[in-house]
PDB file of C-alpha atoms in Angstrom:
ATOM      1  CA  MET A  23     -45.519  59.111   7.618  1.00 50.00           C
ATOM      2  CA  GLN A  24     -44.166  56.979  10.438  1.00 52.00           C
ATOM      3  CA  GLN A  25     -46.033  57.389  13.710  1.00 52.00           C
ATOM      4  CA  PRO A  26     -44.000  58.098  16.845  1.00 48.00           C
ATOM      5  CA  PRO A  27     -43.795  55.269  19.369  1.00 49.00           C
ATOM      6  CA  LYS A  28     -46.071  55.151  22.395  1.00 50.00           C
ATOM      7  CA  PHE A  29     -43.236  54.974  24.928  1.00 52.00           C
ATOM      8  CA  MET A  30     -40.775  57.623  26.084  1.00 61.00           C
ATOM      9  CA  PRO A  31     -37.565  57.502  24.017  1.00 80.00           C
ATOM     10  CA  ASP A  32     -35.326  59.628  26.282  1.00 84.00           C
ATOM     11  CA  LYS A  33     -33.908  56.661  28.175  1.00 88.00           C
ATOM     12  CA  GLU A  34     -33.088  54.808  24.966  1.00 90.00           C
ATOM     13  CA  PHE A  35     -31.507  57.930  23.449  1.00 94.00           C
ATOM     14  CA  SER A  36     -29.245  58.236  26.494  1.00 94.00           C
ATOM     15  CA  LYS A  37     -28.127  54.635  26.044  1.00 94.00           C
ATOM     16  CA  VAL A  38     -26.726  55.516  22.617  1.00 95.00           C
ATOM     17  CA  GLY A  39     -24.470  58.247  23.987  1.00 94.00           C
ATOM     18  CA  GLY A  40     -23.584  56.114  27.003  1.00 94.00           C
ATOM     19  CA  SER A  41     -22.497  53.263  24.734  1.00 95.00           C
ATOM     20  CA  LEU A  42     -20.272  55.530  22.660  1.00 95.00           C
ATOM     21  CA  TRP A  43     -18.704  56.985  25.812  1.00 95.00           C
ATOM     22  CA  LEU A  44     -17.928  53.443  26.927  1.00 94.00           C
ATOM     23  CA  TYR A  45     -16.260  52.838  23.562  1.00 94.00           C
ATOM     24  CA  ILE A  46     -14.126  56.000  23.833  1.00 93.00           C
ATOM     25  CA  ILE A  47     -13.105  55.170  27.412  1.00 93.00           C
ATOM     26  CA  MET A  48     -12.201  51.613  26.418  1.00 92.00           C
ATOM     27  CA  GLN A  49     -10.129  52.841  23.463  1.00 90.00           C
ATOM     28  CA  LEU A  50      -8.194  55.316  25.620  1.00 88.00           C
ATOM     29  CA  THR A  51      -7.730  52.835  28.486  1.00 90.00           C
ATOM     30  CA  LEU A  52      -6.590  49.973  26.262  1.00 88.00           C
ATOM     31  CA  SER A  53      -4.269  52.290  24.330  1.00 84.00           C
ATOM     32  CA  PHE A  54      -2.671  53.403  27.597  1.00 82.00           C
ATOM     33  CA  LEU A  55      -2.323  49.846  28.922  1.00 82.00           C
ATOM     34  CA  PHE A  56      -0.863  48.457  25.721  1.00 78.00           C
ATOM     35  CA  SER A  57       1.404  51.436  25.108  1.00 73.00           C
ATOM     36  CA  PHE A  58       2.897  51.716  28.574  1.00 72.00           C
ATOM     37  CA  VAL A  59       2.633  48.159  29.854  1.00 68.00           C
ATOM     38  CA  ALA A  60       2.406  45.617  27.056  1.00 65.00           C
ATOM     39  CA  MET A  61       4.469  47.320  24.347  1.00 62.00           C
ATOM     40  CA  PRO A  62       7.809  47.353  26.244  1.00 66.00           C
ATOM     41  CA  LEU A  63       7.352  43.638  26.992  1.00 62.00           C
ATOM     42  CA  ILE A  64       6.479  42.857  23.384  1.00 63.00           C
ATOM     43  CA  MET A  65       9.407  44.882  22.056  1.00 60.00           C
ATOM     44  CA  TYR A  66      11.780  43.203  24.518  1.00 59.00           C
ATOM     45  CA  SER A  67      10.626  39.697  23.612  1.00 57.00           C
ATOM     46  CA  LEU A  68      10.297  40.111  19.845  1.00 57.00           C
ATOM     47  CA  TYR A  69      12.760  42.886  19.098  1.00 57.00           C
ATOM     48  CA  TYR A  70      10.771  43.744  15.987  1.00 61.00           C
ATOM     49  CA  ASP A  71       9.950  46.979  14.204  1.00 67.00           C
ATOM     50  CA  TYR A  72       7.779  49.489  16.031  1.00 72.00           C
ATOM     51  CA  SER A  73       5.232  49.915  13.206  1.00 77.00           C
ATOM     52  CA  ALA A  74       4.299  46.206  13.189  1.00 80.00           C
ATOM     53  CA  ILE A  75       3.927  46.127  16.976  1.00 79.00           C
ATOM     54  CA  ASN A  76       1.816  49.284  16.916  1.00 80.00           C
ATOM     55  CA  ALA A  77      -0.408  47.831  14.168  1.00 84.00           C
ATOM     56  CA  CYS A  78      -0.816  44.634  16.223  1.00 85.00           C
ATOM     57  CA  ILE A  79      -1.799  46.651  19.293  1.00 85.00           C
ATOM     58  CA  GLU A  80      -4.357  48.666  17.315  1.00 87.00           C
ATOM     59  CA  MET A  81      -5.804  45.417  15.983  1.00 91.00           C
ATOM     60  CA  LEU A  82      -6.114  43.988  19.512  1.00 90.00           C
ATOM     61  CA  ILE A  83      -7.692  47.207  20.822  1.00 91.00           C
ATOM     62  CA  SER A  84     -10.231  47.181  17.991  1.00 92.00           C
ATOM     63  CA  PHE A  85     -11.134  43.557  18.637  1.00 94.00           C
ATOM     64  CA  ILE A  86     -11.393  43.782  22.432  1.00 93.00           C
ATOM     65  CA  SER A  87     -13.321  47.062  22.521  1.00 94.00           C
ATOM     66  CA  GLY A  88     -15.634  45.881  19.737  1.00 94.00           C
ATOM     67  CA  ILE A  89     -16.519  42.646  21.540  1.00 95.00           C
ATOM     68  CA  ILE A  90     -17.150  44.407  24.871  1.00 95.00           C
ATOM     69  CA  LEU A  91     -19.234  47.188  23.294  1.00 95.00           C
ATOM     70  CA  LEU A  92     -21.388  44.747  21.316  1.00 95.00           C
ATOM     71  CA  TRP A  93     -22.063  42.763  24.474  1.00 95.00           C
ATOM     72  CA  PHE A  94     -22.956  45.957  26.356  1.00 94.00           C
ATOM     73  CA  MET A  95     -25.240  47.278  23.613  1.00 94.00           C
ATOM     74  CA  SER A  96     -26.951  43.927  23.138  1.00 93.00           C
ATOM     75  CA  ASN A  97     -27.919  44.002  26.802  1.00 92.00           C
ATOM     76  CA  SER A  98     -28.813  47.714  26.794  1.00 90.00           C
ATOM     77  CA  PHE A  99     -31.026  47.608  23.698  1.00 90.00           C
ATOM     78  CA  LYS A 100     -32.274  44.061  24.322  1.00 88.00           C
ATOM     79  CA  ARG A 101     -31.228  43.108  20.816  1.00 87.00           C
ATOM     80  CA  SER A 102     -28.838  40.332  19.839  1.00 87.00           C
ATOM     81  CA  THR A 103     -26.715  40.266  16.689  1.00 86.00           C
ATOM     82  CA  LYS A 104     -28.496  36.978  15.990  1.00 87.00           C
ATOM     83  CA  ASP A 105     -31.642  39.022  15.357  1.00 88.00           C
ATOM     84  CA  LEU A 106     -29.990  40.750  12.393  1.00 92.00           C
ATOM     85  CA  LYS A 107     -30.450  39.479   8.840  1.00 92.00           C
ATOM     86  CA  PHE A 108     -27.394  38.434   6.831  1.00 93.00           C
ATOM     87  CA  SER A 109     -28.900  38.173   3.337  1.00 93.00           C
ATOM     88  CA  PHE A 110     -26.340  38.198   0.520  1.00 94.00           C
ATOM     89  CA  LYS A 111     -27.366  40.739  -2.152  1.00 95.00           C
ATOM     90  CA  PRO A 112     -24.461  41.221  -4.599  1.00 95.00           C
ATOM     91  CA  LYS A 113     -25.966  44.054  -6.696  1.00 95.00           C
ATOM     92  CA  GLU A 114     -26.823  46.110  -3.611  1.00 96.00           C
ATOM     93  CA  ILE A 115     -23.309  45.532  -2.268  1.00 96.00           C
ATOM     94  CA  ILE A 116     -21.705  46.737  -5.504  1.00 95.00           C
ATOM     95  CA  ASP A 117     -24.092  49.718  -5.688  1.00 95.00           C
ATOM     96  CA  THR A 118     -23.217  50.689  -2.106  1.00 96.00           C
ATOM     97  CA  ILE A 119     -19.456  50.431  -2.677  1.00 95.00           C
ATOM     98  CA  ALA A 120     -19.706  52.473  -5.869  1.00 94.00           C
ATOM     99  CA  MET A 121     -21.789  55.257  -4.297  1.00 95.00           C
ATOM    100  CA  MET A 122     -19.444  55.488  -1.309  1.00 93.00           C
ATOM    101  CA  TYR A 123     -16.393  55.511  -3.531  1.00 89.00           C
ATOM    102  CA  PHE A 124     -17.795  58.288  -5.707  1.00 91.00           C
ATOM    103  CA  LEU A 125     -18.549  60.417  -2.642  1.00 91.00           C
ATOM    104  CA  ASN A 126     -15.109  59.733  -1.153  1.00 86.00           C
ATOM    105  CA  TYR A 127     -13.489  60.580  -4.493  1.00 84.00           C
ATOM    106  CA  ALA A 128     -15.426  63.858  -4.767  1.00 86.00           C
ATOM    107  CA  ILE A 129     -14.641  64.783  -1.137  1.00 84.00           C
ATOM    108  CA  GLY A 130     -10.982  63.884  -1.745  1.00 78.00           C
ATOM    109  CA  ILE A 131     -10.829  66.364  -4.611  1.00 78.00           C
ATOM    110  CA  ILE A 132     -12.365  69.070  -2.417  1.00 76.00           C
ATOM    111  CA  GLY A 133      -9.896  68.206   0.359  1.00 70.00           C
ATOM    112  CA  ALA A 134      -6.970  68.486  -2.050  1.00 68.00           C
ATOM    113  CA  LEU A 135      -8.180  71.928  -3.085  1.00 70.00           C
ATOM    114  CA  LEU A 136      -8.601  73.013   0.547  1.00 64.00           C
ATOM    115  CA  SER A 137      -5.066  71.808   1.342  1.00 63.00           C
ATOM    116  CA  LYS A 138      -3.842  74.531  -0.991  1.00 65.00           C
ATOM    117  CA  PHE A 139      -5.256  76.996   1.570  1.00 61.00           C
ATOM    118  CA  GLY A 140      -3.478  75.390   4.513  1.00 62.00           C
ATOM    119  CA  LEU A 141      -5.978  72.751   5.673  1.00 61.00           C
ATOM    120  CA  PRO A 142      -3.793  69.881   6.951  1.00 59.00           C
ATOM    121  CA  ASP A 143      -4.406  66.186   6.335  1.00 57.00           C
ATOM    122  CA  THR A 144      -4.953  64.691   9.810  1.00 52.00           C
ATOM    123  CA  SER A 145      -6.076  61.234   8.687  1.00 54.00           C
ATOM    124  CA  PRO A 146      -3.925  58.184   9.433  1.00 57.00           C
ATOM    125  CA  ASP A 147      -1.985  56.430   6.677  1.00 57.00           C
ATOM    126  CA  PHE A 148      -3.527  53.025   5.985  1.00 60.00           C
ATOM    127  CA  SER A 149      -1.446  52.166   2.924  1.00 64.00           C
ATOM    128  CA  LEU A 150       0.209  48.742   2.881  1.00 67.00           C
ATOM    129  CA  ASN A 151       3.794  49.941   2.542  1.00 69.00           C
ATOM    130  CA  GLY A 152       5.455  48.346   5.590  1.00 68.00           C
ATOM    131  CA  SER A 153       6.710  44.936   6.641  1.00 77.00           C
ATOM    132  CA  VAL A 154       4.726  41.726   6.119  1.00 83.00           C
ATOM    133  CA  LEU A 155       3.506  41.743   9.740  1.00 84.00           C
ATOM    134  CA  PHE A 156       2.561  45.434   9.586  1.00 84.00           C
ATOM    135  CA  ASN A 157       0.606  44.908   6.356  1.00 86.00           C
ATOM    136  CA  THR A 158      -1.129  41.825   7.782  1.00 90.00           C
ATOM    137  CA  PHE A 159      -2.214  43.517  11.025  1.00 90.00           C
ATOM    138  CA  THR A 160      -3.328  46.652   9.167  1.00 89.00           C
ATOM    139  CA  PHE A 161      -5.333  44.622   6.655  1.00 92.00           C
ATOM    140  CA  ILE A 162      -7.084  42.663   9.426  1.00 94.00           C
ATOM    141  CA  SER A 163      -7.903  45.870  11.339  1.00 93.00           C
ATOM    142  CA  VAL A 164      -9.085  47.966   8.401  1.00 92.00           C
ATOM    143  CA  VAL A 165     -10.717  45.447   6.057  1.00 94.00           C
ATOM    144  CA  ILE A 166     -12.044  42.822   8.493  1.00 95.00           C
ATOM    145  CA  LEU A 167     -12.463  44.038  12.079  1.00 95.00           C
ATOM    146  CA  ALA A 168     -13.514  47.663  11.427  1.00 94.00           C
ATOM    147  CA  PRO A 169     -16.305  46.822   8.927  1.00 96.00           C
ATOM    148  CA  ILE A 170     -17.680  44.003  11.107  1.00 96.00           C
ATOM    149  CA  PHE A 171     -17.720  45.842  14.431  1.00 96.00           C
ATOM    150  CA  GLU A 172     -18.632  49.297  13.076  1.00 96.00           C
ATOM    151  CA  GLU A 173     -21.556  47.915  11.080  1.00 97.00           C
ATOM    152  CA  LEU A 174     -22.863  45.747  13.915  1.00 96.00           C
ATOM    153  CA  ILE A 175     -22.571  48.683  16.343  1.00 96.00           C
ATOM    154  CA  PHE A 176     -23.775  51.599  14.205  1.00 97.00           C
ATOM    155  CA  ARG A 177     -26.144  49.998  11.710  1.00 96.00           C
ATOM    156  CA  GLY A 178     -27.058  46.864  13.658  1.00 94.00           C
ATOM    157  CA  MET A 179     -27.556  48.476  17.074  1.00 95.00           C
ATOM    158  CA  ILE A 180     -27.774  52.296  16.954  1.00 96.00           C
ATOM    159  CA  LEU A 181     -29.617  52.694  13.640  1.00 96.00           C
ATOM    160  CA  ASN A 182     -32.022  49.902  14.530  1.00 93.00           C
ATOM    161  CA  ALA A 183     -32.709  51.489  17.904  1.00 92.00           C
ATOM    162  CA  LEU A 184     -33.509  54.884  16.344  1.00 94.00           C
ATOM    163  CA  THR A 185     -35.503  53.862  13.245  1.00 94.00           C
ATOM    164  CA  LYS A 186     -38.590  53.137  15.340  1.00 91.00           C
ATOM    165  CA  TYR A 187     -38.913  56.910  15.884  1.00 93.00           C
ATOM    166  CA  ASN A 188     -38.142  58.155  12.384  1.00 94.00           C
ATOM    167  CA  LYS A 189     -35.939  56.593   9.718  1.00 95.00           C
ATOM    168  CA  MET A 190     -34.554  59.866   8.331  1.00 95.00           C
ATOM    169  CA  PHE A 191     -33.687  61.057  11.831  1.00 96.00           C
ATOM    170  CA  ALA A 192     -32.040  57.688  12.545  1.00 96.00           C
ATOM    171  CA  ILE A 193     -29.906  57.817   9.386  1.00 97.00           C
ATOM    172  CA  ILE A 194     -28.647  61.379   9.943  1.00 96.00           C
ATOM    173  CA  VAL A 195     -27.949  60.998  13.675  1.00 97.00           C
ATOM    174  CA  THR A 196     -26.224  57.619  13.235  1.00 97.00           C
ATOM    175  CA  SER A 197     -24.076  59.076  10.462  1.00 97.00           C
ATOM    176  CA  LEU A 198     -23.176  62.139  12.529  1.00 97.00           C
ATOM    177  CA  LEU A 199     -22.172  59.982  15.504  1.00 97.00           C
ATOM    178  CA  PHE A 200     -20.185  57.688  13.211  1.00 96.00           C
ATOM    179  CA  GLY A 201     -18.341  60.538  11.511  1.00 95.00           C
ATOM    180  CA  LEU A 202     -17.462  62.308  14.754  1.00 95.00           C
ATOM    181  CA  LEU A 203     -16.107  59.094  16.282  1.00 94.00           C
ATOM    182  CA  HIS A 204     -13.176  59.233  13.817  1.00 90.00           C
ATOM    183  CA  LEU A 205     -11.948  62.343  15.696  1.00 88.00           C
ATOM    184  CA  ASN A 206     -10.268  64.077  12.743  1.00 86.00           C
ATOM    185  CA  ILE A 207     -11.740  66.316  10.079  1.00 83.00           C
ATOM    186  CA  THR A 208     -10.328  64.492   7.046  1.00 82.00           C
ATOM    187  CA  GLN A 209     -11.938  61.225   8.153  1.00 86.00           C
ATOM    188  CA  ALA A 210     -15.064  62.602   9.850  1.00 90.00           C
ATOM    189  CA  ILE A 211     -16.518  64.246   6.730  1.00 88.00           C
ATOM    190  CA  PRO A 212     -16.101  61.259   4.350  1.00 89.00           C
ATOM    191  CA  ALA A 213     -17.237  58.883   7.122  1.00 93.00           C
ATOM    192  CA  PHE A 214     -20.433  60.924   7.591  1.00 95.00           C
ATOM    193  CA  PHE A 215     -21.357  60.714   3.901  1.00 94.00           C
ATOM    194  CA  MET A 216     -20.265  57.077   3.692  1.00 94.00           C
ATOM    195  CA  SER A 217     -22.538  56.336   6.647  1.00 96.00           C
ATOM    196  CA  LEU A 218     -25.493  58.069   4.971  1.00 96.00           C
ATOM    197  CA  VAL A 219     -25.175  55.591   2.109  1.00 96.00           C
ATOM    198  CA  LEU A 220     -24.652  52.600   4.417  1.00 97.00           C
ATOM    199  CA  CYS A 221     -27.600  53.534   6.638  1.00 97.00           C
ATOM    200  CA  TYR A 222     -29.928  54.112   3.702  1.00 97.00           C
ATOM    201  CA  MET A 223     -28.951  50.853   2.036  1.00 96.00           C
ATOM    202  CA  TYR A 224     -29.370  48.980   5.308  1.00 97.00           C
ATOM    203  CA  VAL A 225     -32.869  50.411   5.775  1.00 96.00           C
ATOM    204  CA  GLN A 226     -33.748  49.482   2.189  1.00 95.00           C
ATOM    205  CA  THR A 227     -32.226  45.974   2.149  1.00 95.00           C
ATOM    206  CA  ASP A 228     -32.669  45.013   5.820  1.00 93.00           C
ATOM    207  CA  SER A 229     -29.373  43.116   5.565  1.00 95.00           C
ATOM    208  CA  ILE A 230     -26.369  43.862   7.757  1.00 97.00           C
ATOM    209  CA  LEU A 231     -24.240  41.666   5.470  1.00 97.00           C
ATOM    210  CA  VAL A 232     -24.742  44.165   2.638  1.00 97.00           C
ATOM    211  CA  THR A 233     -23.249  47.009   4.678  1.00 97.00           C
ATOM    212  CA  ILE A 234     -20.465  44.874   6.194  1.00 97.00           C
ATOM    213  CA  LEU A 235     -19.237  43.700   2.783  1.00 97.00           C
ATOM    214  CA  ALA A 236     -19.671  47.156   1.224  1.00 96.00           C
ATOM    215  CA  HIS A 237     -17.769  48.755   4.115  1.00 96.00           C
ATOM    216  CA  ALA A 238     -15.013  46.141   3.763  1.00 96.00           C
ATOM    217  CA  GLY A 239     -14.833  46.753   0.022  1.00 93.00           C
ATOM    218  CA  ASN A 240     -14.583  50.505   0.509  1.00 91.00           C
ATOM    219  CA  ASN A 241     -11.779  50.115   3.073  1.00 90.00           C
ATOM    220  CA  PHE A 242      -9.942  47.651   0.840  1.00 89.00           C
ATOM    221  CA  LEU A 243      -9.999  50.185  -2.002  1.00 84.00           C
ATOM    222  CA  ALA A 244      -8.650  52.812   0.418  1.00 80.00           C
ATOM    223  CA  LEU A 245      -5.709  50.523   1.189  1.00 82.00           C
ATOM    224  CA  MET A 246      -5.113  49.990  -2.506  1.00 77.00           C
ATOM    225  CA  SER A 247      -4.990  53.754  -3.134  1.00 70.00           C
ATOM    226  CA  ALA A 248      -1.226  53.586  -2.551  1.00 62.00           C
ATOM    227  CA  TYR A 249      -0.997  51.679  -5.834  1.00 63.00           C
ATOM    228  CA  SER A 250      -3.180  54.056  -7.846  1.00 61.00           C
ATOM    229  CA  ASN A 251      -0.398  54.508 -10.403  1.00 67.00           C
ATOM    230  CA  HIS A 252      -1.023  50.935 -11.606  1.00 69.00           C
ATOM    231  CA  ILE A 253      -3.145  50.896 -14.761  1.00 74.00           C
ATOM    232  CA  LEU A 254      -5.575  48.231 -13.474  1.00 75.00           C
ATOM    233  CA  ILE A 255      -6.211  50.166 -10.242  1.00 73.00           C
ATOM    234  CA  THR A 256      -6.735  53.367 -12.233  1.00 76.00           C
ATOM    235  CA  VAL A 257      -9.285  51.684 -14.514  1.00 82.00           C
ATOM    236  CA  LEU A 258     -11.109  50.180 -11.515  1.00 80.00           C
ATOM    237  CA  VAL A 259     -11.228  53.556  -9.751  1.00 81.00           C
ATOM    238  CA  LEU A 260     -12.629  55.346 -12.799  1.00 86.00           C
ATOM    239  CA  ALA A 261     -15.197  52.591 -13.368  1.00 89.00           C
ATOM    240  CA  LEU A 262     -16.364  52.774  -9.748  1.00 88.00           C
ATOM    241  CA  VAL A 263     -16.543  56.570  -9.761  1.00 91.00           C
ATOM    242  CA  ILE A 264     -18.641  56.600 -12.944  1.00 94.00           C
ATOM    243  CA  TYR A 265     -20.865  53.736 -11.802  1.00 95.00           C
ATOM    244  CA  GLY A 266     -21.275  55.376  -8.407  1.00 95.00           C
ATOM    245  CA  LEU A 267     -22.375  58.658  -9.968  1.00 95.00           C
ATOM    246  CA  ILE A 268     -24.858  56.858 -12.228  1.00 96.00           C
ATOM    247  CA  THR A 269     -26.243  54.884  -9.264  1.00 95.00           C
ATOM    248  CA  ILE A 270     -26.721  58.044  -7.190  1.00 95.00           C
ATOM    249  CA  ILE A 271     -28.557  59.735 -10.078  1.00 95.00           C
ATOM    250  CA  LEU A 272     -30.796  56.704 -10.634  1.00 95.00           C
ATOM    251  CA  LYS A 273     -31.624  56.500  -6.925  1.00 94.00           C
ATOM    252  CA  SER A 274     -32.291  60.234  -6.509  1.00 94.00           C
ATOM    253  CA  LYS A 275     -36.064  59.930  -7.066  1.00 94.00           C
ATOM    254  CA  GLU A 276     -36.245  56.990  -4.684  1.00 94.00           C
ATOM    255  CA  VAL A 277     -34.318  58.941  -2.035  1.00 94.00           C
ATOM    256  CA  ASN A 278     -36.496  62.042  -2.479  1.00 94.00           C
ATOM    257  CA  ALA A 279     -39.630  59.931  -2.021  1.00 94.00           C
ATOM    258  CA  PHE A 280     -38.092  58.372   1.088  1.00 94.00           C
ATOM    259  CA  ILE A 281     -37.309  61.810   2.568  1.00 92.00           C
ATOM    260  CA  LYS A 282     -40.866  63.068   1.927  1.00 92.00           C
ATOM    261  CA  GLU A 283     -42.349  59.936   3.463  1.00 92.00           C
ATOM    262  CA  GLU A 284     -40.267  60.350   6.608  1.00 91.00           C
ATOM    263  CA  LYS A 285     -41.245  63.973   7.291  1.00 89.00           C
ATOM    264  CA  THR A 286     -42.458  64.442  10.847  1.00 85.00           C
ATOM    265  CA  ASN A 287     -43.497  67.307  13.103  1.00 84.00           C
ATOM    266  CA  GLU A 288     -41.584  65.827  16.044  1.00 85.00           C
ATOM    267  CA  ASN A 289     -38.111  67.349  16.521  1.00 90.00           C
ATOM    268  CA  TRP A 290     -36.287  64.127  17.316  1.00 94.00           C
ATOM    269  CA  TYR A 291     -32.885  65.767  16.780  1.00 94.00           C
ATOM    270  CA  ALA A 292     -33.348  68.277  19.608  1.00 93.00           C
ATOM    271  CA  ARG A 293     -34.759  65.585  21.844  1.00 93.00           C
ATOM    272  CA  PHE A 294     -31.803  63.281  21.136  1.00 95.00           C
ATOM    273  CA  PHE A 295     -29.095  65.857  21.825  1.00 95.00           C
ATOM    274  CA  LYS A 296     -30.840  67.159  24.942  1.00 94.00           C
ATOM    275  CA  GLN A 297     -29.748  63.960  26.637  1.00 94.00           C
ATOM    276  CA  ILE A 298     -26.567  64.643  28.637  1.00 95.00           C
ATOM    277  CA  PRO A 299     -24.447  61.705  27.326  1.00 95.00           C
ATOM    278  CA  ASN A 300     -25.280  62.601  23.720  1.00 96.00           C
ATOM    279  CA  LEU A 301     -24.632  66.323  24.208  1.00 96.00           C
ATOM    280  CA  LEU A 302     -21.298  65.650  25.932  1.00 96.00           C
ATOM    281  CA  TYR A 303     -20.304  63.248  23.141  1.00 96.00           C
ATOM    282  CA  LEU A 304     -21.099  65.925  20.558  1.00 95.00           C
ATOM    283  CA  ILE A 305     -19.082  68.594  22.406  1.00 96.00           C
ATOM    284  CA  PHE A 306     -16.140  66.286  23.170  1.00 95.00           C
ATOM    285  CA  THR A 307     -15.704  64.953  19.635  1.00 95.00           C
ATOM    286  CA  ILE A 308     -16.091  68.362  17.972  1.00 94.00           C
ATOM    287  CA  LEU A 309     -13.571  69.941  20.374  1.00 94.00           C
ATOM    288  CA  TRP A 310     -11.145  67.052  19.783  1.00 92.00           C
ATOM    289  CA  ILE A 311     -11.417  67.547  16.003  1.00 90.00           C
ATOM    290  CA  ILE A 312     -10.922  71.318  16.261  1.00 89.00           C
ATOM    291  CA  ILE A 313      -7.923  70.977  18.602  1.00 88.00           C
ATOM    292  CA  SER A 314      -6.258  68.300  16.437  1.00 83.00           C
ATOM    293  CA  LEU A 315      -6.849  70.456  13.381  1.00 79.00           C
ATOM    294  CA  PHE A 316      -5.152  73.479  14.947  1.00 79.00           C
ATOM    295  CA  MET A 317      -2.282  71.353  16.300  1.00 77.00           C
ATOM    296  CA  ASN A 318      -1.563  70.097  12.790  1.00 70.00           C
ATOM    297  CA  MET A 319      -1.715  73.619  11.374  1.00 67.00           C
ATOM    298  CA  PHE A 320       0.975  75.046  13.685  1.00 64.00           C
TER     299      PHE A 320
END
């Protein structure tokens, strides 16, 4: 059983919520600036299709906000990205992709069944079915920038900051924060389970490169879902789903032992969400998801 640290964690817990609030504020501010200031200028000068310009703006927002947030968190948590390990472990990468893909596939089936009862699909369309520029900007955002920044922020910074208290607590809280940040129900649920796998594999491998490449691979497969009618894509999907299920079964004993080892009498969850920034983040994101869900239903 991991012993609790000797120092008070409340201040560090608050920094997690504060960092995520900074990220949300930056996203909203940059979206407003680009949409109402930069976009008219870009459209006037390029006279190109709206979807490509919008994809370019989203790519720029992701890059700028990611850089600023990493700098802020590095200073807040006194941890540089240079401190992270980037060991290349191909089997662990493939295992992680397969487990995530199986979970996403299973959740997708459940979502399809729920849609029969009126649950709307609120997730954005990431398929590469637009112009060359649109496809290029979308690919860079989804397969390159998102995996790099999200892994460095959530696994590299937040998970690392919380594991010193309790690893199981760190994995669940990091995954909850990660899922809620997507701000829609059809992305939040798969993202939560995907993050559980990523966090666990990061703790086990101690390599941020494993989770970055696995995250990138998962997102790439999501982009390729538009071409699922192709026989090669179908075979790859089935192979990954089967391999993912087998990997989860084989790792079940290891995971159960990990959970038992991380049992603690300290209620870190209550202590974490008692901090005002974290509580407000929880309320804000849940309300946003509920409101967006109802808006899409009516």
